[in-house]
PDB file of C-alpha atoms in Angstrom:
ATOM      1  CA  MET A   1     -43.157 -75.526 304.982  1.00 59.00           C
ATOM      2  CA  GLU A   2     -39.503 -75.971 304.306  1.00 56.00           C
ATOM      3  CA  THR A   3     -38.988 -77.864 307.729  1.00 57.00           C
ATOM      4  CA  GLU A   4     -42.091 -80.146 306.632  1.00 48.00           C
ATOM      5  CA  GLN A   5     -40.244 -80.988 303.278  1.00 47.00           C
ATOM      6  CA  CYS A   6     -37.174 -81.693 305.249  1.00 47.00           C
ATOM      7  CA  LYS A   7     -38.781 -83.990 307.700  1.00 42.00           C
ATOM      8  CA  ALA A   8     -40.546 -85.840 304.732  1.00 38.00           C
ATOM      9  CA  THR A   9     -37.087 -86.424 302.926  1.00 40.00           C
ATOM     10  CA  ASP A  10     -35.557 -87.537 306.127  1.00 43.00           C
ATOM     11  CA  ASP A  11     -38.330 -89.967 306.665  1.00 40.00           C
ATOM     12  CA  PHE A  12     -38.079 -91.321 303.057  1.00 37.00           C
ATOM     13  CA  ASN A  13     -34.283 -91.669 303.521  1.00 43.00           C
ATOM     14  CA  THR A  14     -34.661 -93.475 306.683  1.00 46.00           C
ATOM     15  CA  LYS A  15     -37.449 -95.875 305.357  1.00 48.00           C
ATOM     16  CA  GLN A  16     -34.889 -96.562 302.463  1.00 55.00           C
ATOM     17  CA  GLN A  17     -32.361 -97.443 304.856  1.00 60.00           C
ATOM     18  CA  VAL A  18     -34.563 -99.794 306.793  1.00 63.00           C
ATOM     19  CA  ASP A  19     -35.851-101.535 303.618  1.00 84.00           C
ATOM     20  CA  ASP A  20     -32.185-101.900 302.363  1.00 89.00           C
ATOM     21  CA  ALA A  21     -31.142-103.360 305.629  1.00 90.00           C
ATOM     22  CA  GLU A  22     -34.054-105.762 305.897  1.00 94.00           C
ATOM     23  CA  LEU A  23     -33.655-107.111 302.413  1.00 94.00           C
ATOM     24  CA  ALA A  24     -29.861-107.319 302.624  1.00 94.00           C
ATOM     25  CA  ASN A  25     -30.205-109.286 306.042  1.00 94.00           C
ATOM     26  CA  ALA A  26     -32.896-111.570 304.343  1.00 94.00           C
ATOM     27  CA  ILE A  27     -30.546-112.214 301.452  1.00 95.00           C
ATOM     28  CA  MET A  28     -27.258-112.954 303.689  1.00 92.00           C
ATOM     29  CA  SER A  29     -29.293-115.161 306.088  1.00 93.00           C
ATOM     30  CA  ARG A  30     -29.581-117.651 303.365  1.00 94.00           C
ATOM     31  CA  ARG A  31     -25.953-118.637 303.915  1.00 92.00           C
ATOM     32  CA  PHE A  32     -25.108-121.223 306.463  1.00 89.00           C
ATOM     33  CA  GLN A  33     -21.853-122.476 307.612  1.00 79.00           C
ATOM     34  CA  PRO A  34     -20.981-126.316 308.171  1.00 72.00           C
ATOM     35  CA  LYS A  35     -21.358-127.494 311.654  1.00 68.00           C
ATOM     36  CA  PHE A  36     -18.273-129.686 311.590  1.00 62.00           C
ATOM     37  CA  PHE A  37     -14.929-129.215 310.107  1.00 58.00           C
ATOM     38  CA  SER A  38     -14.043-131.216 307.135  1.00 60.00           C
ATOM     39  CA  SER A  39     -11.284-131.798 304.522  1.00 62.00           C
ATOM     40  CA  GLU A  40     -13.271-129.575 302.044  1.00 67.00           C
ATOM     41  CA  THR A  41     -13.943-126.117 302.064  1.00 74.00           C
ATOM     42  CA  TRP A  42     -17.479-125.513 301.429  1.00 83.00           C
ATOM     43  CA  GLU A  43     -20.436-123.060 302.082  1.00 88.00           C
ATOM     44  CA  GLY A  44     -24.024-123.771 302.358  1.00 93.00           C
ATOM     45  CA  TYR A  45     -27.090-121.866 301.006  1.00 95.00           C
ATOM     46  CA  ASN A  46     -30.854-122.288 301.590  1.00 95.00           C
ATOM     47  CA  PHE A  47     -32.943-121.873 298.270  1.00 96.00           C
ATOM     48  CA  SER A  48     -36.120-123.416 296.902  1.00 92.00           C
ATOM     49  CA  ASP A  49     -36.565-125.100 300.212  1.00 92.00           C
ATOM     50  CA  LEU A  50     -33.168-127.058 299.700  1.00 95.00           C
ATOM     51  CA  LYS A  51     -29.728-126.841 301.102  1.00 95.00           C
ATOM     52  CA  ILE A  52     -27.200-126.254 298.567  1.00 96.00           C
ATOM     53  CA  ARG A  53     -23.543-126.881 299.262  1.00 94.00           C
ATOM     54  CA  LEU A  54     -20.809-125.407 297.081  1.00 93.00           C
ATOM     55  CA  LYS A  55     -17.101-126.077 297.162  1.00 88.00           C
ATOM     56  CA  GLU A  56     -15.149-123.243 296.617  1.00 76.00           C
ATOM     57  CA  SER A  57     -11.503-122.791 295.285  1.00 67.00           C
ATOM     58  CA  THR A  58      -9.480-119.732 296.759  1.00 58.00           C
ATOM     59  CA  GLU A  59      -6.894-120.454 294.175  1.00 55.00           C
ATOM     60  CA  VAL A  60      -9.209-119.281 291.232  1.00 52.00           C
ATOM     61  CA  TYR A  61     -10.868-115.787 291.405  1.00 50.00           C
ATOM     62  CA  GLY A  62     -14.071-117.043 289.604  1.00 49.00           C
ATOM     63  CA  ALA A  63     -14.391-120.063 291.888  1.00 52.00           C
ATOM     64  CA  VAL A  64     -15.385-118.180 294.987  1.00 58.00           C
ATOM     65  CA  LEU A  65     -18.939-116.998 295.464  1.00 69.00           C
ATOM     66  CA  TRP A  66     -19.669-113.252 295.643  1.00 77.00           C
ATOM     67  CA  PRO A  67     -22.827-111.608 297.133  1.00 91.00           C
ATOM     68  CA  SER A  68     -24.084-110.575 293.904  1.00 95.00           C
ATOM     69  CA  ALA A  69     -24.961-114.183 293.175  1.00 95.00           C
ATOM     70  CA  MET A  70     -27.199-114.331 296.383  1.00 96.00           C
ATOM     71  CA  VAL A  71     -28.981-111.284 295.448  1.00 97.00           C
ATOM     72  CA  LEU A  72     -29.914-112.621 292.026  1.00 98.00           C
ATOM     73  CA  CYS A  73     -30.879-116.092 293.598  1.00 97.00           C
ATOM     74  CA  HIS A  74     -33.164-114.405 296.111  1.00 97.00           C
ATOM     75  CA  PHE A  75     -34.698-112.171 293.504  1.00 97.00           C
ATOM     76  CA  LEU A  76     -35.441-115.300 291.209  1.00 98.00           C
ATOM     77  CA  GLU A  77     -36.917-117.213 294.040  1.00 97.00           C
ATOM     78  CA  THR A  78     -39.099-114.396 295.513  1.00 97.00           C
ATOM     79  CA  ASN A  79     -40.389-113.157 292.168  1.00 97.00           C
ATOM     80  CA  ARG A  80     -41.004-116.554 290.265  1.00 95.00           C
ATOM     81  CA  ASP A  81     -44.587-115.499 289.487  1.00 95.00           C
ATOM     82  CA  LYS A  82     -43.494-112.500 287.414  1.00 96.00           C
ATOM     83  CA  TYR A  83     -40.152-114.110 286.272  1.00 97.00           C
ATOM     84  CA  ASN A  84     -41.280-117.767 285.715  1.00 97.00           C
ATOM     85  CA  LEU A  85     -38.277-119.847 284.683  1.00 98.00           C
ATOM     86  CA  VAL A  86     -40.190-123.075 284.341  1.00 98.00           C
ATOM     87  CA  ASP A  87     -39.370-124.657 280.728  1.00 98.00           C
ATOM     88  CA  LYS A  88     -37.347-121.409 279.985  1.00 98.00           C
ATOM     89  CA  ASN A  89     -34.099-121.380 278.187  1.00 98.00           C
ATOM     90  CA  VAL A  90     -31.626-119.667 280.252  1.00 98.00           C
ATOM     91  CA  ILE A  91     -27.706-118.925 279.889  1.00 98.00           C
ATOM     92  CA  GLU A  92     -25.353-117.814 282.756  1.00 98.00           C
ATOM     93  CA  LEU A  93     -22.281-115.795 282.053  1.00 98.00           C
ATOM     94  CA  GLY A  94     -19.436-116.146 284.540  1.00 95.00           C
ATOM     95  CA  ALA A  95     -21.193-118.819 286.545  1.00 96.00           C
ATOM     96  CA  GLY A  96     -18.331-119.235 289.141  1.00 93.00           C
ATOM     97  CA  THR A  97     -19.156-121.736 291.882  1.00 93.00           C
ATOM     98  CA  GLY A  98     -22.643-122.324 290.220  1.00 96.00           C
ATOM     99  CA  LEU A  99     -25.154-120.983 292.586  1.00 96.00           C
ATOM    100  CA  VAL A 100     -27.232-118.947 290.108  1.00 98.00           C
ATOM    101  CA  THR A 101     -27.205-121.836 287.684  1.00 98.00           C
ATOM    102  CA  ILE A 102     -28.204-124.413 290.412  1.00 98.00           C
ATOM    103  CA  VAL A 103     -31.033-122.050 291.668  1.00 98.00           C
ATOM    104  CA  SER A 104     -32.391-121.469 288.183  1.00 98.00           C
ATOM    105  CA  SER A 105     -32.232-125.024 287.444  1.00 98.00           C
ATOM    106  CA  LEU A 106     -34.372-125.975 290.760  1.00 98.00           C
ATOM    107  CA  LEU A 107     -36.897-123.317 289.475  1.00 98.00           C
ATOM    108  CA  GLY A 108     -37.358-125.315 286.421  1.00 98.00           C
ATOM    109  CA  ALA A 109     -35.172-123.597 283.824  1.00 98.00           C
ATOM    110  CA  LYS A 110     -33.284-125.259 281.045  1.00 98.00           C
ATOM    111  CA  VAL A 111     -29.795-123.748 281.874  1.00 98.00           C
ATOM    112  CA  THR A 112     -26.613-123.490 280.018  1.00 98.00           C
ATOM    113  CA  SER A 113     -23.918-122.673 282.558  1.00 98.00           C
ATOM    114  CA  THR A 114     -20.782-120.980 281.167  1.00 98.00           C
ATOM    115  CA  ASP A 115     -17.299-119.668 282.424  1.00 96.00           C
ATOM    116  CA  LEU A 116     -13.470-120.058 281.779  1.00 94.00           C
ATOM    117  CA  PRO A 117     -11.789-123.452 281.263  1.00 94.00           C
ATOM    118  CA  ASP A 118     -10.056-123.229 284.636  1.00 92.00           C
ATOM    119  CA  VAL A 119     -13.232-122.735 286.414  1.00 92.00           C
ATOM    120  CA  LEU A 120     -15.290-125.690 284.770  1.00 95.00           C
ATOM    121  CA  GLY A 121     -14.179-128.530 286.974  1.00 94.00           C
ATOM    122  CA  ASN A 122     -15.383-126.874 290.175  1.00 92.00           C
ATOM    123  CA  LEU A 123     -18.478-125.622 288.574  1.00 95.00           C
ATOM    124  CA  GLN A 124     -19.497-129.111 287.065  1.00 97.00           C
ATOM    125  CA  TYR A 125     -18.969-130.410 290.513  1.00 95.00           C
ATOM    126  CA  ASN A 126     -21.030-128.195 292.248  1.00 96.00           C
ATOM    127  CA  VAL A 127     -23.921-128.273 289.731  1.00 98.00           C
ATOM    128  CA  THR A 128     -23.960-132.013 289.529  1.00 98.00           C
ATOM    129  CA  HIS A 129     -23.918-132.552 293.188  1.00 96.00           C
ATOM    130  CA  ASN A 130     -26.612-129.877 293.787  1.00 97.00           C
ATOM    131  CA  THR A 131     -28.878-130.767 290.958  1.00 97.00           C
ATOM    132  CA  LYS A 132     -28.710-134.452 290.249  1.00 96.00           C
ATOM    133  CA  GLY A 133     -32.447-136.028 290.819  1.00 95.00           C
ATOM    134  CA  ARG A 134     -33.715-132.644 291.898  1.00 96.00           C
ATOM    135  CA  CYS A 135     -34.348-130.848 288.614  1.00 96.00           C
ATOM    136  CA  LYS A 136     -36.730-131.183 285.547  1.00 95.00           C
ATOM    137  CA  TYR A 137     -33.735-130.422 283.202  1.00 98.00           C
ATOM    138  CA  THR A 138     -30.047-131.429 283.610  1.00 97.00           C
ATOM    139  CA  PRO A 139     -27.875-128.174 283.403  1.00 98.00           C
ATOM    140  CA  LEU A 140     -25.346-127.974 280.669  1.00 98.00           C
ATOM    141  CA  VAL A 141     -21.762-126.839 282.057  1.00 98.00           C
ATOM    142  CA  THR A 142     -19.731-125.404 279.130  1.00 97.00           C
ATOM    143  CA  GLU A 143     -16.820-123.248 278.338  1.00 97.00           C
ATOM    144  CA  LEU A 144     -17.292-119.720 277.062  1.00 97.00           C
ATOM    145  CA  MET A 145     -14.626-117.178 276.302  1.00 95.00           C
ATOM    146  CA  TRP A 146     -16.493-114.017 276.149  1.00 96.00           C
ATOM    147  CA  GLY A 147     -16.478-112.468 272.638  1.00 95.00           C
ATOM    148  CA  GLN A 148     -14.784-115.576 270.826  1.00 95.00           C
ATOM    149  CA  ASN A 149     -16.574-117.909 268.486  1.00 95.00           C
ATOM    150  CA  LEU A 150     -20.078-116.870 269.522  1.00 96.00           C
ATOM    151  CA  ASP A 151     -21.711-117.581 266.269  1.00 95.00           C
ATOM    152  CA  GLN A 152     -20.231-121.076 266.142  1.00 95.00           C
ATOM    153  CA  ARG A 153     -20.871-121.871 269.765  1.00 95.00           C
ATOM    154  CA  PHE A 154     -24.317-120.492 269.860  1.00 96.00           C
ATOM    155  CA  PRO A 155     -25.924-120.063 266.474  1.00 96.00           C
ATOM    156  CA  ARG A 156     -28.766-117.778 266.928  1.00 93.00           C
ATOM    157  CA  ALA A 157     -31.129-120.027 264.623  1.00 92.00           C
ATOM    158  CA  SER A 158     -30.852-122.667 267.187  1.00 94.00           C
ATOM    159  CA  HIS A 159     -29.969-121.057 270.502  1.00 95.00           C
ATOM    160  CA  CYS A 160     -32.617-118.519 271.637  1.00 96.00           C
ATOM    161  CA  PHE A 161     -32.481-117.662 275.336  1.00 98.00           C
ATOM    162  CA  ASP A 162     -35.364-116.306 277.178  1.00 98.00           C
ATOM    163  CA  TYR A 163     -33.095-115.129 279.954  1.00 98.00           C
ATOM    164  CA  ILE A 164     -29.328-114.201 280.304  1.00 98.00           C
ATOM    165  CA  LEU A 165     -28.421-114.365 283.880  1.00 98.00           C
ATOM    166  CA  ALA A 166     -25.093-112.682 285.207  1.00 98.00           C
ATOM    167  CA  ALA A 167     -23.766-111.980 288.700  1.00 96.00           C
ATOM    168  CA  ASP A 168     -20.449-110.017 289.392  1.00 91.00           C
ATOM    169  CA  VAL A 169     -19.152-110.318 285.964  1.00 93.00           C
ATOM    170  CA  VAL A 170     -18.209-106.632 285.740  1.00 89.00           C
ATOM    171  CA  TYR A 171     -15.185-105.534 287.574  1.00 82.00           C
ATOM    172  CA  HIS A 172     -11.555-104.306 286.863  1.00 75.00           C
ATOM    173  CA  HIS A 173     -10.713-106.955 284.171  1.00 79.00           C
ATOM    174  CA  PRO A 174      -9.314-106.431 280.616  1.00 83.00           C
ATOM    175  CA  TYR A 175     -12.388-108.360 278.901  1.00 88.00           C
ATOM    176  CA  LEU A 176     -15.232-105.779 279.498  1.00 91.00           C
ATOM    177  CA  GLU A 177     -15.612-105.050 275.658  1.00 94.00           C
ATOM    178  CA  GLU A 178     -15.876-108.674 275.110  1.00 96.00           C
ATOM    179  CA  LEU A 179     -18.259-109.081 277.796  1.00 96.00           C
ATOM    180  CA  MET A 180     -20.437-106.179 276.213  1.00 96.00           C
ATOM    181  CA  ASN A 181     -20.249-107.905 272.745  1.00 96.00           C
ATOM    182  CA  THR A 182     -21.287-111.286 274.282  1.00 97.00           C
ATOM    183  CA  PHE A 183     -24.288-109.677 275.862  1.00 97.00           C
ATOM    184  CA  ASP A 184     -25.200-108.049 272.535  1.00 96.00           C
ATOM    185  CA  TYR A 185     -24.720-111.307 270.652  1.00 97.00           C
ATOM    186  CA  LEU A 186     -26.791-113.423 273.023  1.00 97.00           C
ATOM    187  CA  CYS A 187     -29.517-111.041 273.583  1.00 97.00           C
ATOM    188  CA  GLN A 188     -32.204-111.385 271.102  1.00 95.00           C
ATOM    189  CA  GLU A 189     -35.494-109.404 270.448  1.00 93.00           C
ATOM    190  CA  ASN A 190     -37.325-111.169 273.283  1.00 95.00           C
ATOM    191  CA  THR A 191     -34.298-112.112 275.572  1.00 97.00           C
ATOM    192  CA  GLN A 192     -34.341-110.407 279.112  1.00 98.00           C
ATOM    193  CA  ILE A 193     -30.943-109.824 281.002  1.00 98.00           C
ATOM    194  CA  LEU A 194     -30.997-109.993 284.841  1.00 98.00           C
ATOM    195  CA  TRP A 195     -27.715-108.725 286.108  1.00 97.00           C
ATOM    196  CA  ALA A 196     -26.492-108.154 289.493  1.00 96.00           C
ATOM    197  CA  MET A 197     -23.380-105.879 289.897  1.00 93.00           C
ATOM    198  CA  ARG A 198     -21.341-104.748 292.686  1.00 89.00           C
ATOM    199  CA  PHE A 199     -20.131-101.310 292.309  1.00 83.00           C
ATOM    200  CA  ARG A 200     -16.306-100.976 293.168  1.00 71.00           C
ATOM    201  CA  LEU A 201     -14.542 -98.642 290.840  1.00 65.00           C
ATOM    202  CA  ASP A 202     -15.003 -96.338 287.872  1.00 67.00           C
ATOM    203  CA  PRO A 203     -14.720 -99.041 285.281  1.00 61.00           C
ATOM    204  CA  GLU A 204     -18.108-100.568 286.637  1.00 70.00           C
ATOM    205  CA  ASN A 205     -19.817 -97.041 286.167  1.00 74.00           C
ATOM    206  CA  SER A 206     -18.520 -96.385 282.754  1.00 87.00           C
ATOM    207  CA  PHE A 207     -19.580 -99.920 281.644  1.00 90.00           C
ATOM    208  CA  VAL A 208     -22.991 -99.340 282.819  1.00 91.00           C
ATOM    209  CA  ASP A 209     -23.242 -96.066 280.688  1.00 91.00           C
ATOM    210  CA  ARG A 210     -22.086 -97.880 277.540  1.00 92.00           C
ATOM    211  CA  PHE A 211     -24.327-100.648 278.310  1.00 94.00           C
ATOM    212  CA  GLN A 212     -27.317 -98.503 278.220  1.00 94.00           C
ATOM    213  CA  LYS A 213     -26.309 -97.202 274.784  1.00 94.00           C
ATOM    214  CA  ARG A 214     -27.312-100.787 273.405  1.00 95.00           C
ATOM    215  CA  PHE A 215     -29.778-101.799 276.055  1.00 97.00           C
ATOM    216  CA  HIS A 216     -32.801-100.500 277.989  1.00 97.00           C
ATOM    217  CA  LEU A 217     -32.035-100.729 281.751  1.00 96.00           C
ATOM    218  CA  GLU A 218     -34.424-101.034 284.633  1.00 97.00           C
ATOM    219  CA  GLU A 219     -33.247-101.102 288.338  1.00 96.00           C
ATOM    220  CA  LEU A 220     -34.873-103.957 290.208  1.00 96.00           C
ATOM    221  CA  TYR A 221     -32.852-103.834 293.636  1.00 95.00           C
ATOM    222  CA  ASP A 222     -30.591-101.116 295.064  1.00 94.00           C
ATOM    223  CA  LEU A 223     -28.704-102.460 298.162  1.00 95.00           C
ATOM    224  CA  PRO A 224     -26.372 -99.691 299.292  1.00 93.00           C
ATOM    225  CA  SER A 225     -25.216-101.634 302.363  1.00 92.00           C
ATOM    226  CA  LEU A 226     -23.901-104.381 300.117  1.00 92.00           C
ATOM    227  CA  ASN A 227     -22.996-101.791 297.071  1.00 91.00           C
ATOM    228  CA  ILE A 228     -24.959-104.142 294.828  1.00 94.00           C
ATOM    229  CA  LYS A 229     -27.656-103.200 292.244  1.00 95.00           C
ATOM    230  CA  LEU A 230     -29.697-105.672 290.432  1.00 97.00           C
ATOM    231  CA  PHE A 231     -30.745-104.701 286.576  1.00 97.00           C
ATOM    232  CA  ARG A 232     -33.203-105.834 284.060  1.00 98.00           C
ATOM    233  CA  ALA A 233     -32.253-105.183 280.570  1.00 98.00           C
ATOM    234  CA  TRP A 234     -33.509-105.636 277.123  1.00 97.00           C
ATOM    235  CA  ARG A 235     -32.216-104.804 273.658  1.00 95.00           C
ATOM    236  CA  ARG A 236     -32.919-101.374 272.263  1.00 91.00           C
ATOM    237  CA  CYS A 237     -33.290-102.409 268.519  1.00 78.00           C
ATOM    238  CA  LYS A 238     -33.305-105.431 266.319  1.00 63.00           C
ATOM    239  CA  TRP A 239     -30.005-106.548 264.578  1.00 55.00           C
ATOM    240  CA  THR A 240     -29.130-105.261 261.251  1.00 47.00           C
ATOM    241  CA  SER A 241     -28.402-107.669 258.655  1.00 40.00           C
ATOM    242  CA  ASP A 242     -24.807-107.576 259.135  1.00 43.00           C
ATOM    243  CA  SER A 243     -24.770-107.902 262.998  1.00 46.00           C
TER     244      SER A 243
END
């Protein structure tokens, strides 16, 4: 009996490893390299039956695309029946090179794409060049300093988001509490958070623990080969009158 249980466990673990490898390969295969050398450094991605070309900047940390963004985009495209972005109000935190913003826009969303001031130039370039004439709604690229002037920039009465999207915004930086407060402020009663995260060090794990005190959390993807998990989250309770 014990031998049969061990074999069943081994078979289950093997299947999980195969599923992980197949999904990770499907996601990473969406990237393509330029066939010819050029003066600009860019990488290509295939989403929504279109080629997306992103210019990266190695001088700015946020202007480099990380695999978590590809994981989130793959999920959005392959689960569009359940997570239909058409005509939905979406905000992306830490948009970086803009891949998630671009794919969400191609899928029909009204997207507000946010990041730090030194990233916005490259972000705007990528978003404009990959969405112009392709999307129902023109994405809005704007500055957002986590935790600062949120009530002025995004008054709740006029800014109600259906989805908050985030990819690789949690890592070893000094603004994790400000990020938490930004999630908390923007996430209204009917808002869903879709968040892809690469696990690196303890700060990421402790952030998830603290995050779960404010939000319900559901794991959608677990990709050990990429050290990435994809979560869906929604707030645990309504705001109080002074929140």
